[in-house]
PDB file of C-alpha atoms in Angstrom:
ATOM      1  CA  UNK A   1     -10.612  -6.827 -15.823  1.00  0.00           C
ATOM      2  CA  UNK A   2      -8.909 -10.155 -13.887  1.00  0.00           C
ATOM      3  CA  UNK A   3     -10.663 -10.555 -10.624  1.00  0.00           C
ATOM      4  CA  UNK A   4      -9.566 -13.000  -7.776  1.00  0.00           C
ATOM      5  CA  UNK A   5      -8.651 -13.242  -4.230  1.00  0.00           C
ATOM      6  CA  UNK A   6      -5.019 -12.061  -3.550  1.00  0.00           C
ATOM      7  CA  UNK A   7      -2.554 -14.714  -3.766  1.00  0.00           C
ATOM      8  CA  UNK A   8       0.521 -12.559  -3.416  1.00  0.00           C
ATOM      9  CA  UNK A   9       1.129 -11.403   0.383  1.00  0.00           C
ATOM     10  CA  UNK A  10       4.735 -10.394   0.344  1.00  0.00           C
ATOM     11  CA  UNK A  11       6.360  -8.574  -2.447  1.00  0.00           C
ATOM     12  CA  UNK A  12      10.314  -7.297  -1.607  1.00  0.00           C
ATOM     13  CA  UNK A  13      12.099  -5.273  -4.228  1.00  0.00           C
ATOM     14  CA  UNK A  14      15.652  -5.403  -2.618  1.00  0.00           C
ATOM     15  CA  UNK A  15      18.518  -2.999  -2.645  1.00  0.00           C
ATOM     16  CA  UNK A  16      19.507  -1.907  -6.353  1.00  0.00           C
ATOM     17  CA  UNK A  17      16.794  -3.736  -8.463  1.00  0.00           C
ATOM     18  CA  UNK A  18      15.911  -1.888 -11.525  1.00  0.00           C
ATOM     19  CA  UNK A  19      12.394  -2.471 -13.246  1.00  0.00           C
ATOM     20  CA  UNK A  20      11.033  -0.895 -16.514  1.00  0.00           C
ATOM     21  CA  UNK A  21       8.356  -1.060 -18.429  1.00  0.00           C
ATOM     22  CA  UNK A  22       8.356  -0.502 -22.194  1.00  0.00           C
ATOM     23  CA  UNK A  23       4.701   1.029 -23.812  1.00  0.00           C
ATOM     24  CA  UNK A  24       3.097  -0.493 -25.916  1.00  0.00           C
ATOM     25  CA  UNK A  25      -0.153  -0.693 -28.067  1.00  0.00           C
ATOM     26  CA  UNK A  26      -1.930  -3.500 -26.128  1.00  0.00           C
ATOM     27  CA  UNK A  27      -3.494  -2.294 -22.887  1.00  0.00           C
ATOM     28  CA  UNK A  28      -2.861  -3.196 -19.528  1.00  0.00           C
ATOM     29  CA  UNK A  29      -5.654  -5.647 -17.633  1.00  0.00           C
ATOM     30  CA  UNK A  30      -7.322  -4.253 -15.087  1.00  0.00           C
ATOM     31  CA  UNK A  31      -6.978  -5.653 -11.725  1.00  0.00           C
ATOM     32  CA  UNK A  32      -9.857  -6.285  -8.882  1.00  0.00           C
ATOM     33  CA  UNK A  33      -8.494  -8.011  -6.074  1.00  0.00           C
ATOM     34  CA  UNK A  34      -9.814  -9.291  -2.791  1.00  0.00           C
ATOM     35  CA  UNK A  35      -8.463  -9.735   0.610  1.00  0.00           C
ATOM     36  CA  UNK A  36      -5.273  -9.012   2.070  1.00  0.00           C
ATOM     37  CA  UNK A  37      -2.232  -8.965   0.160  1.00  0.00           C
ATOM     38  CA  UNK A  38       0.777  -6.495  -1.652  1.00  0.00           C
ATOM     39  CA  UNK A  39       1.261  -5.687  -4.948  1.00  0.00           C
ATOM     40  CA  UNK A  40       4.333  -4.098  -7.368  1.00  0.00           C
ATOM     41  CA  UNK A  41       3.276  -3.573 -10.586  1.00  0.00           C
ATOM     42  CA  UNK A  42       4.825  -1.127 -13.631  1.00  0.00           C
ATOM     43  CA  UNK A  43       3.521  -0.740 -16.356  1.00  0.00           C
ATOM     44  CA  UNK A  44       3.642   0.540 -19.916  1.00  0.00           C
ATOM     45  CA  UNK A  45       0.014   1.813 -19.663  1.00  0.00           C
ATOM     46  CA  UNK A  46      -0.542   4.990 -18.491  1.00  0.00           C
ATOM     47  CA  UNK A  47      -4.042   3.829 -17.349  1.00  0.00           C
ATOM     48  CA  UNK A  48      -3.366   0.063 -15.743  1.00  0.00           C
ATOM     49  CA  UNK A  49      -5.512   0.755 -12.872  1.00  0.00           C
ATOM     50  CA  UNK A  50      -6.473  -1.548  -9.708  1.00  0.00           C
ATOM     51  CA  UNK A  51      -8.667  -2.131  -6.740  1.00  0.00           C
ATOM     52  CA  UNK A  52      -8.528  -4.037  -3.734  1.00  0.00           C
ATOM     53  CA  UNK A  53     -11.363  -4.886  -1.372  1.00  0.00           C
ATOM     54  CA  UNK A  54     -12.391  -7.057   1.960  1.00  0.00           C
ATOM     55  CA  UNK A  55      -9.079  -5.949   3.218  1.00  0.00           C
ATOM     56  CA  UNK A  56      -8.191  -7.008   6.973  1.00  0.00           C
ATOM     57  CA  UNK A  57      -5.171  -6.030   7.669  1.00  0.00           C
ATOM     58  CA  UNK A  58      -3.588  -8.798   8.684  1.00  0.00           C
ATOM     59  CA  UNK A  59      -1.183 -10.058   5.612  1.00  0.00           C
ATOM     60  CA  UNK A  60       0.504  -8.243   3.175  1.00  0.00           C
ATOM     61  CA  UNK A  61       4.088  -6.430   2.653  1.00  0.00           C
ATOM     62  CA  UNK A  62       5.662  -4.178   0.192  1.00  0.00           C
ATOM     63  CA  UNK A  63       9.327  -2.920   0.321  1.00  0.00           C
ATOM     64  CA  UNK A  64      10.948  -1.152  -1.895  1.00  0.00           C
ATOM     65  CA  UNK A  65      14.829  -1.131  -0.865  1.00  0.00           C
ATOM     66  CA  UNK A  66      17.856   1.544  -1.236  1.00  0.00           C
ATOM     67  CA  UNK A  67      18.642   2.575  -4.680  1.00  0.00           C
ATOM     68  CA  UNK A  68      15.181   1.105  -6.508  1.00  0.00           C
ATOM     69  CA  UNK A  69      14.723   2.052  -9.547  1.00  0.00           C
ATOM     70  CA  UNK A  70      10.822   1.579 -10.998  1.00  0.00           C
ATOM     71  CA  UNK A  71      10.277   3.506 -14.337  1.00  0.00           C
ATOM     72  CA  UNK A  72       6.834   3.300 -16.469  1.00  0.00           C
ATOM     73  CA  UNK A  73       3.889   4.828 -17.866  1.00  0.00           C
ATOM     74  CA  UNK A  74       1.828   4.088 -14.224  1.00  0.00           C
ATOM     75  CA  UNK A  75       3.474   2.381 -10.851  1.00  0.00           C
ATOM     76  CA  UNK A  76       1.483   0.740  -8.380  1.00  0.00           C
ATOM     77  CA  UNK A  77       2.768   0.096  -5.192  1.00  0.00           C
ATOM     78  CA  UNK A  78       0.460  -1.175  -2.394  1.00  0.00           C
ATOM     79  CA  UNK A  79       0.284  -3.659   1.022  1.00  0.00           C
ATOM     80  CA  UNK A  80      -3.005  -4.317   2.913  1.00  0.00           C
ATOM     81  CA  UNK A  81      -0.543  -4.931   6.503  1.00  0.00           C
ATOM     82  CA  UNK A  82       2.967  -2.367   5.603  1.00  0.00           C
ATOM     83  CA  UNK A  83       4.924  -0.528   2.952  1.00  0.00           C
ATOM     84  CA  UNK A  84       7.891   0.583   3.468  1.00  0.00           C
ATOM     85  CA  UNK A  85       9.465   2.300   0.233  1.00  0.00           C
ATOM     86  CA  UNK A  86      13.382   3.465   0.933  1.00  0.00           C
ATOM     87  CA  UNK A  87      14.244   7.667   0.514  1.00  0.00           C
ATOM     88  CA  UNK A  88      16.579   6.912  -1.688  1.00  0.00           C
ATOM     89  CA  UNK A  89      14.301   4.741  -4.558  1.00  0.00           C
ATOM     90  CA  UNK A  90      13.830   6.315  -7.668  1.00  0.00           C
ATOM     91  CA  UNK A  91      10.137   6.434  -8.935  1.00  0.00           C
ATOM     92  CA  UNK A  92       9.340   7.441 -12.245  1.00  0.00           C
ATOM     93  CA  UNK A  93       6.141   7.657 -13.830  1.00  0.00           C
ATOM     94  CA  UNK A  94       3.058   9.580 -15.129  1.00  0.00           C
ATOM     95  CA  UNK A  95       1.123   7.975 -12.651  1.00  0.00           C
ATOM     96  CA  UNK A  96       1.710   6.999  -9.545  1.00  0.00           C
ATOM     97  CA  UNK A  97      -1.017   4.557  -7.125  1.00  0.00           C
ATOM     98  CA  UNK A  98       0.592   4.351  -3.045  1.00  0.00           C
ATOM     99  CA  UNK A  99      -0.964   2.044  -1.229  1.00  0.00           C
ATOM    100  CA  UNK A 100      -0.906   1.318   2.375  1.00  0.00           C
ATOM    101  CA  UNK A 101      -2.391   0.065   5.878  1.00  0.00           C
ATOM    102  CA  UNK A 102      -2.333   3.406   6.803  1.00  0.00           C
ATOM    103  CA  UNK A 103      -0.514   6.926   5.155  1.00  0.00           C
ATOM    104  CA  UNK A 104       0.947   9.659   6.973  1.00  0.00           C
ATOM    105  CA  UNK A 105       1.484  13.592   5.282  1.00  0.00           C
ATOM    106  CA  UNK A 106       3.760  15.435   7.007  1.00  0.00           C
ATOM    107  CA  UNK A 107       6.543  15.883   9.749  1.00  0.00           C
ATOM    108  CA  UNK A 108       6.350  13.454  12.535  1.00  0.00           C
ATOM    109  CA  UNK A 109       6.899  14.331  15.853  1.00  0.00           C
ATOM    110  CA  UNK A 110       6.410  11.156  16.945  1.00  0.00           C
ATOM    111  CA  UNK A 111       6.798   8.074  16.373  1.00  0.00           C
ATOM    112  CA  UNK A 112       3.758   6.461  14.536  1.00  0.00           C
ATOM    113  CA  UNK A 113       2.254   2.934  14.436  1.00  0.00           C
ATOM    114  CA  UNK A 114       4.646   0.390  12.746  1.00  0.00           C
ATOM    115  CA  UNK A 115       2.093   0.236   9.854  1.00  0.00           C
ATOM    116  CA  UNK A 116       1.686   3.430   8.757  1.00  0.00           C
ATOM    117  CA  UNK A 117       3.600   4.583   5.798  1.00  0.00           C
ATOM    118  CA  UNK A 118       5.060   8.259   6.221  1.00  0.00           C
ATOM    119  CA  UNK A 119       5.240  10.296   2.966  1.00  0.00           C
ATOM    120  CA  UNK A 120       8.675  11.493   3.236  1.00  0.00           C
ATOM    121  CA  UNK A 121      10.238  14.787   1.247  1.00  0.00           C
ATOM    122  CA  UNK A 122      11.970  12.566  -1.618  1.00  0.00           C
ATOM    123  CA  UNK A 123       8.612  10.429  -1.872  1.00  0.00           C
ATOM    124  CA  UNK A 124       6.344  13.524  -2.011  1.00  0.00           C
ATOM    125  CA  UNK A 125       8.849  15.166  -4.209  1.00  0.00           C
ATOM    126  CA  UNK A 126       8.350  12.684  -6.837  1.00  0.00           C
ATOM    127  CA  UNK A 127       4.833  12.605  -6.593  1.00  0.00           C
ATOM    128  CA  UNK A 128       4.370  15.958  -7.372  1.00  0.00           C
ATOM    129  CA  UNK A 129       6.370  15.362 -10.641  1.00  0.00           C
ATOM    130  CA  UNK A 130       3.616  12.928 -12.051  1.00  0.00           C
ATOM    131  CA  UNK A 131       0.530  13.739 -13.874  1.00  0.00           C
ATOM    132  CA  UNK A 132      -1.869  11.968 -11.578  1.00  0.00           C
ATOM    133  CA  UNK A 133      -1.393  10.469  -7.629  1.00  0.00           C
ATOM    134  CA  UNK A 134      -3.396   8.056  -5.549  1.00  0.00           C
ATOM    135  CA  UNK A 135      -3.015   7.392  -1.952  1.00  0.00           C
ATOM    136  CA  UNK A 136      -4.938   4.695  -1.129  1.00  0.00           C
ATOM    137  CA  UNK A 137      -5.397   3.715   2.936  1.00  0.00           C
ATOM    138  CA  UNK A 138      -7.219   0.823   4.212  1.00  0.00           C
ATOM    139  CA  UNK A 139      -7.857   2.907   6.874  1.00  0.00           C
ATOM    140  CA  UNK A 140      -6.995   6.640   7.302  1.00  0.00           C
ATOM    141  CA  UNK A 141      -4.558   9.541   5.781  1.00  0.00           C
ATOM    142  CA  UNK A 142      -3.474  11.118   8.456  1.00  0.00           C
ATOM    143  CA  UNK A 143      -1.790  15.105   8.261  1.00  0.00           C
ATOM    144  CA  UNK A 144       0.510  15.721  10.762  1.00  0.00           C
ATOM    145  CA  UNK A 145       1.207  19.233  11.712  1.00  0.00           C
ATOM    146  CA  UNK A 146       0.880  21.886   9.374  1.00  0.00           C
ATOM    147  CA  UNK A 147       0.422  19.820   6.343  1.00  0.00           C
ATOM    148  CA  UNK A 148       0.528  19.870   2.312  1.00  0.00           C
ATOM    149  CA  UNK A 149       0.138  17.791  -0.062  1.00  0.00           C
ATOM    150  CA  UNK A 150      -0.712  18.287  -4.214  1.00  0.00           C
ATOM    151  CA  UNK A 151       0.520  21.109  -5.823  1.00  0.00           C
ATOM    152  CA  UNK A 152      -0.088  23.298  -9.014  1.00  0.00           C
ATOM    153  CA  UNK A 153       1.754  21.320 -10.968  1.00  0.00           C
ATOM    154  CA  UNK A 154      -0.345  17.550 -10.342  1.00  0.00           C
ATOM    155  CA  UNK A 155      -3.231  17.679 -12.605  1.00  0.00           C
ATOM    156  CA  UNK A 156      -4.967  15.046 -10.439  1.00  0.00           C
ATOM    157  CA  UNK A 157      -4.749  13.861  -6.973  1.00  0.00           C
ATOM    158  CA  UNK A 158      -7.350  10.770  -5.307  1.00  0.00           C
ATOM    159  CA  UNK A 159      -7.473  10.427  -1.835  1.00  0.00           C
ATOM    160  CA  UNK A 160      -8.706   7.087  -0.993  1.00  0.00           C
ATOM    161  CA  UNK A 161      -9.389   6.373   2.133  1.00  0.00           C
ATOM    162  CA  UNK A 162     -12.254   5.937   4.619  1.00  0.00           C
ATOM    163  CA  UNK A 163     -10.797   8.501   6.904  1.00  0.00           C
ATOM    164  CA  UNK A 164      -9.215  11.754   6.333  1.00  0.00           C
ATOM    165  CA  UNK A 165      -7.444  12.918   9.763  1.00  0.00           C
ATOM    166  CA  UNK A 166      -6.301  16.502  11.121  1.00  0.00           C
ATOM    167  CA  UNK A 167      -3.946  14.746  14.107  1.00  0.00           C
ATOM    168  CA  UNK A 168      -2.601  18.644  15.375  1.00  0.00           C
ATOM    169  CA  UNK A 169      -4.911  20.876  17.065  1.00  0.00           C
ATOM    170  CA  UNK A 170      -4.529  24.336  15.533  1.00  0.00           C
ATOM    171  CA  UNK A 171      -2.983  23.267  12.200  1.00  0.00           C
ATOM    172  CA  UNK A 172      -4.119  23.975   8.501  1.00  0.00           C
ATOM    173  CA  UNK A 173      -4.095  21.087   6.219  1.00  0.00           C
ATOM    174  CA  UNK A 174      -4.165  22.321   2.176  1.00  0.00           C
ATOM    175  CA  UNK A 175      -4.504  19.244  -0.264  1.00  0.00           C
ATOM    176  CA  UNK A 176      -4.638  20.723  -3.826  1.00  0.00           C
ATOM    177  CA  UNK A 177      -4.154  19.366  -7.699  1.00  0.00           C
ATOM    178  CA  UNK A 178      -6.081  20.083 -10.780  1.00  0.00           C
ATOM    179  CA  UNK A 179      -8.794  17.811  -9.926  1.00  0.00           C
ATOM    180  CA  UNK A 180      -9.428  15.908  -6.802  1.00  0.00           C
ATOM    181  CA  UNK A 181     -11.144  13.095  -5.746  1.00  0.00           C
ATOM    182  CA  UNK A 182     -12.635  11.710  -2.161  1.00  0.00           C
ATOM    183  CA  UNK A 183     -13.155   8.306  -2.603  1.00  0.00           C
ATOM    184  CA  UNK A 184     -13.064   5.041   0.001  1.00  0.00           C
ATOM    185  CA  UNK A 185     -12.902   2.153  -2.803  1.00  0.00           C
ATOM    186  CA  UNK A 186     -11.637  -0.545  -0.080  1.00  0.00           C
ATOM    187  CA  UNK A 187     -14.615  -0.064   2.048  1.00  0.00           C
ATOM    188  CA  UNK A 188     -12.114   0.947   4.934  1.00  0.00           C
ATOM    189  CA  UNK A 189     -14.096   2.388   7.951  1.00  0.00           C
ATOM    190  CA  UNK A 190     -14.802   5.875   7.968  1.00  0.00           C
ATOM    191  CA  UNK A 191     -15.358   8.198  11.261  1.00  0.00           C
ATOM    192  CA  UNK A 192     -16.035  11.698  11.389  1.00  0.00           C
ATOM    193  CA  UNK A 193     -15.086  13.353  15.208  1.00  0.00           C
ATOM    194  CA  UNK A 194     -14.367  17.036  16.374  1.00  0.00           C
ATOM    195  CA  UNK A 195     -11.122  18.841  16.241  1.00  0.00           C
ATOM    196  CA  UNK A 196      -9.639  22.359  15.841  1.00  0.00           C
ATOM    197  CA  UNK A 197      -8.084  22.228  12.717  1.00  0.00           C
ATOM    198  CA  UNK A 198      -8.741  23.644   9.249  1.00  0.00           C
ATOM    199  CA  UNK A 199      -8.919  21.603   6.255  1.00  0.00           C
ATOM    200  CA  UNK A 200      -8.782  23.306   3.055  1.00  0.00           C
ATOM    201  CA  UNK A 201      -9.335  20.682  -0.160  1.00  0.00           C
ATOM    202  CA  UNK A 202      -9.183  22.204  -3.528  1.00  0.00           C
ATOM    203  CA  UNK A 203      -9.486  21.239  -7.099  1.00  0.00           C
ATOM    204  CA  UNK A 204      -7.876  24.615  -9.043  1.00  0.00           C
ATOM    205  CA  UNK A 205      -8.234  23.964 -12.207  1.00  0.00           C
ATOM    206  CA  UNK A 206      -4.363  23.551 -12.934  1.00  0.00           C
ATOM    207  CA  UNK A 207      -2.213  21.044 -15.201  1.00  0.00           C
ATOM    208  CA  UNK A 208      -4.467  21.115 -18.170  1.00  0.00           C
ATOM    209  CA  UNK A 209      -7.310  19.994 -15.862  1.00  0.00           C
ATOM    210  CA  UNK A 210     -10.809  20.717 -15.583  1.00  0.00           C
ATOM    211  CA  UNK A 211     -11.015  22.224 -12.237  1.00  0.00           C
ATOM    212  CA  UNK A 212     -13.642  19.154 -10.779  1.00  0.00           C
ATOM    213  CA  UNK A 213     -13.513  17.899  -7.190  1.00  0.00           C
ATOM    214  CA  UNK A 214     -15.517  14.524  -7.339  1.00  0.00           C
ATOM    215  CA  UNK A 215     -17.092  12.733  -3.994  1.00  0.00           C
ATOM    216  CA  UNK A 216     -17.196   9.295  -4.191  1.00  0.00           C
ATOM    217  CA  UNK A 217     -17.920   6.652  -4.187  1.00  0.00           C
ATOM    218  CA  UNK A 218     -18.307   5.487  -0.891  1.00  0.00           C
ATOM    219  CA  UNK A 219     -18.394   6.636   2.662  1.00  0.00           C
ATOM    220  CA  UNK A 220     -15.289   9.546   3.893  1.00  0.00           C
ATOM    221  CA  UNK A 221     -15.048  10.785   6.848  1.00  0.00           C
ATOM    222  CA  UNK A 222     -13.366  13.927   8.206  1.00  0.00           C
ATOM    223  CA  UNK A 223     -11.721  13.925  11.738  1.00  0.00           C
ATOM    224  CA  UNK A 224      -9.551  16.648  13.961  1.00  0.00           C
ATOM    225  CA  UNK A 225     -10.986  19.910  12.147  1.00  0.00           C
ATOM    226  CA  UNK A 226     -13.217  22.168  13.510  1.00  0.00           C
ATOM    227  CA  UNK A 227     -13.135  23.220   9.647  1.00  0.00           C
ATOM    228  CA  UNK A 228     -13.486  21.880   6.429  1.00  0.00           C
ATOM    229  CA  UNK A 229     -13.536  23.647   3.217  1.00  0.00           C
ATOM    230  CA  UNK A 230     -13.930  22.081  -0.340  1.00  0.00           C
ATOM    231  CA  UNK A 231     -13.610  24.324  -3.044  1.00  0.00           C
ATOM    232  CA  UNK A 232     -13.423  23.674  -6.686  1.00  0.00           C
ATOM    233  CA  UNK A 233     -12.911  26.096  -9.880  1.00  0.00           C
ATOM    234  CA  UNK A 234     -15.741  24.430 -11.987  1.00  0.00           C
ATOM    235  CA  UNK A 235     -17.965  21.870 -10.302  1.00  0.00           C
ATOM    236  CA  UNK A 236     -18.275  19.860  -6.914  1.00  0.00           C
ATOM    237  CA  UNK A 237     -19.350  16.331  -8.184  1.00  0.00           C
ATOM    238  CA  UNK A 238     -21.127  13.227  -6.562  1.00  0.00           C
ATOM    239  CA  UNK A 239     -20.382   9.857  -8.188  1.00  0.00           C
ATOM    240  CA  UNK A 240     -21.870   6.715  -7.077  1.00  0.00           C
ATOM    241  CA  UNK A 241     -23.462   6.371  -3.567  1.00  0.00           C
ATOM    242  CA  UNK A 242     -21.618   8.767  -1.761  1.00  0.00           C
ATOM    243  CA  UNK A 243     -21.381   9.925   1.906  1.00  0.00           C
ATOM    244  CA  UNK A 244     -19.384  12.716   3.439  1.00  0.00           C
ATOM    245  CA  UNK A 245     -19.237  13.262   7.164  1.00  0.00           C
ATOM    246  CA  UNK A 246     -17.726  16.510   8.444  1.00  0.00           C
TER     247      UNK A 246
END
């Protein structure tokens, strides 16, 4: 595992770059980084994984222009202050790690705060091709409207965050994969307030997986729903020190 402060802040893929990785036998180095920052990284190992921390908000852009092409075993793709990732780029991989000040599900009806990142219909489409997602905030994942997210077919789906946010009154939010985690591994803050909507999280059991929604670690909060359901085929785990606020 290489640890460090972040030294990258600005990482721009522009239009028509093609990256790919090639696997291999020798595994990937995890990565713990702290502060503010972006990274871009494919890889030939399915399970290169990453972690950022201390994360202000300040520094730190990813773009991804018209016509990218990133193909691998895993992508990672992440900015502590904007990401902006273009309809028309072409990710490919078993897993897939989005990272952002802020992520959006949904139709907007709106416009939304310039650092948000909006999951649009190609982006989510390709997601729910891969094995195994993460969408990583540094602050909240927001569901606008009637929102969904997951699928059948995606054997495992994190939601990292410290907030997860109903912004409709009256809507129903279904998040759904295999297995699914809750976690807030940036420390991002996490608040919990009243709404009318209906959250409905579920871990089915689908894609080969084992049917486990896991809690933690850290602190999630749930805001904009008056309910909240979490429902999962075999168990409901805690992992770490864990808090859940409803």
């Amino acid at each position: 595992m290489w640890s460090g402060a972040s030294m990258v802040k600005c990482v721009t893929l522009a239009d028509g770059v093609r990256i790919a990785a090639v696997s291999g036998t020798t595994p990937s180095q995890g990565l713990s980084v702290e502060g503010d920052g972006a990274l871009v990284r494919v890889s030939g190992d399915a399970a290169a994984a990453s972690v950022r921390t201390g994360a202000a908000r300040a520094l730190g852009q990813a773009e991804l222009g018209a016509g990218v092409e990133l193909h691998g075993a895993s992508l990672t793709i992440e900015s502590t202050a904007g990401t902006r990732i273009a309809d028309s780029a072409q990710l490919d991989a078993a897993v897939f790690t989005i990272g952002a000040p802020r992520i959006a599900v949904g139709e907007a009806a709106t416009s939304l705060a310039p650092d948000t990142l909006l999951l649009s219909a190609p982006l989510t489409a390709q997601l729910s091709q891969a094995h195994e997602a993460t969408l990583r905030s540094f602050s909240s994942i927001d569901f606008l409207g009637h929102a969904t997210l997951g699928g059948s077919s995606l054997q495992k789906l994190t939601l990292d965050a410290g907030t997860l946010r109903a912004t409709t009154d009256g809507a129903l939010v279904d998040v759904r994969a295999g297995d699914v985690k809750l976690t807030n591994s940036s420390g991002a803050e996490s608040t919990a307030e009243a709404g009318s909507a209906t959250i409905q999280i579920a871990a089915t059991g689908g894609g080969n997986a084992q049917g486990n929604l896991t809690l933690g670690p850290g602190s999630i909060g749930v805001s904009g729903a008056s309910s909240t359901t979490l429902q999962a085929t075999r168990s409901i785990v805690l992992e770490g020190q864990t808090a859940l606020a409803a």
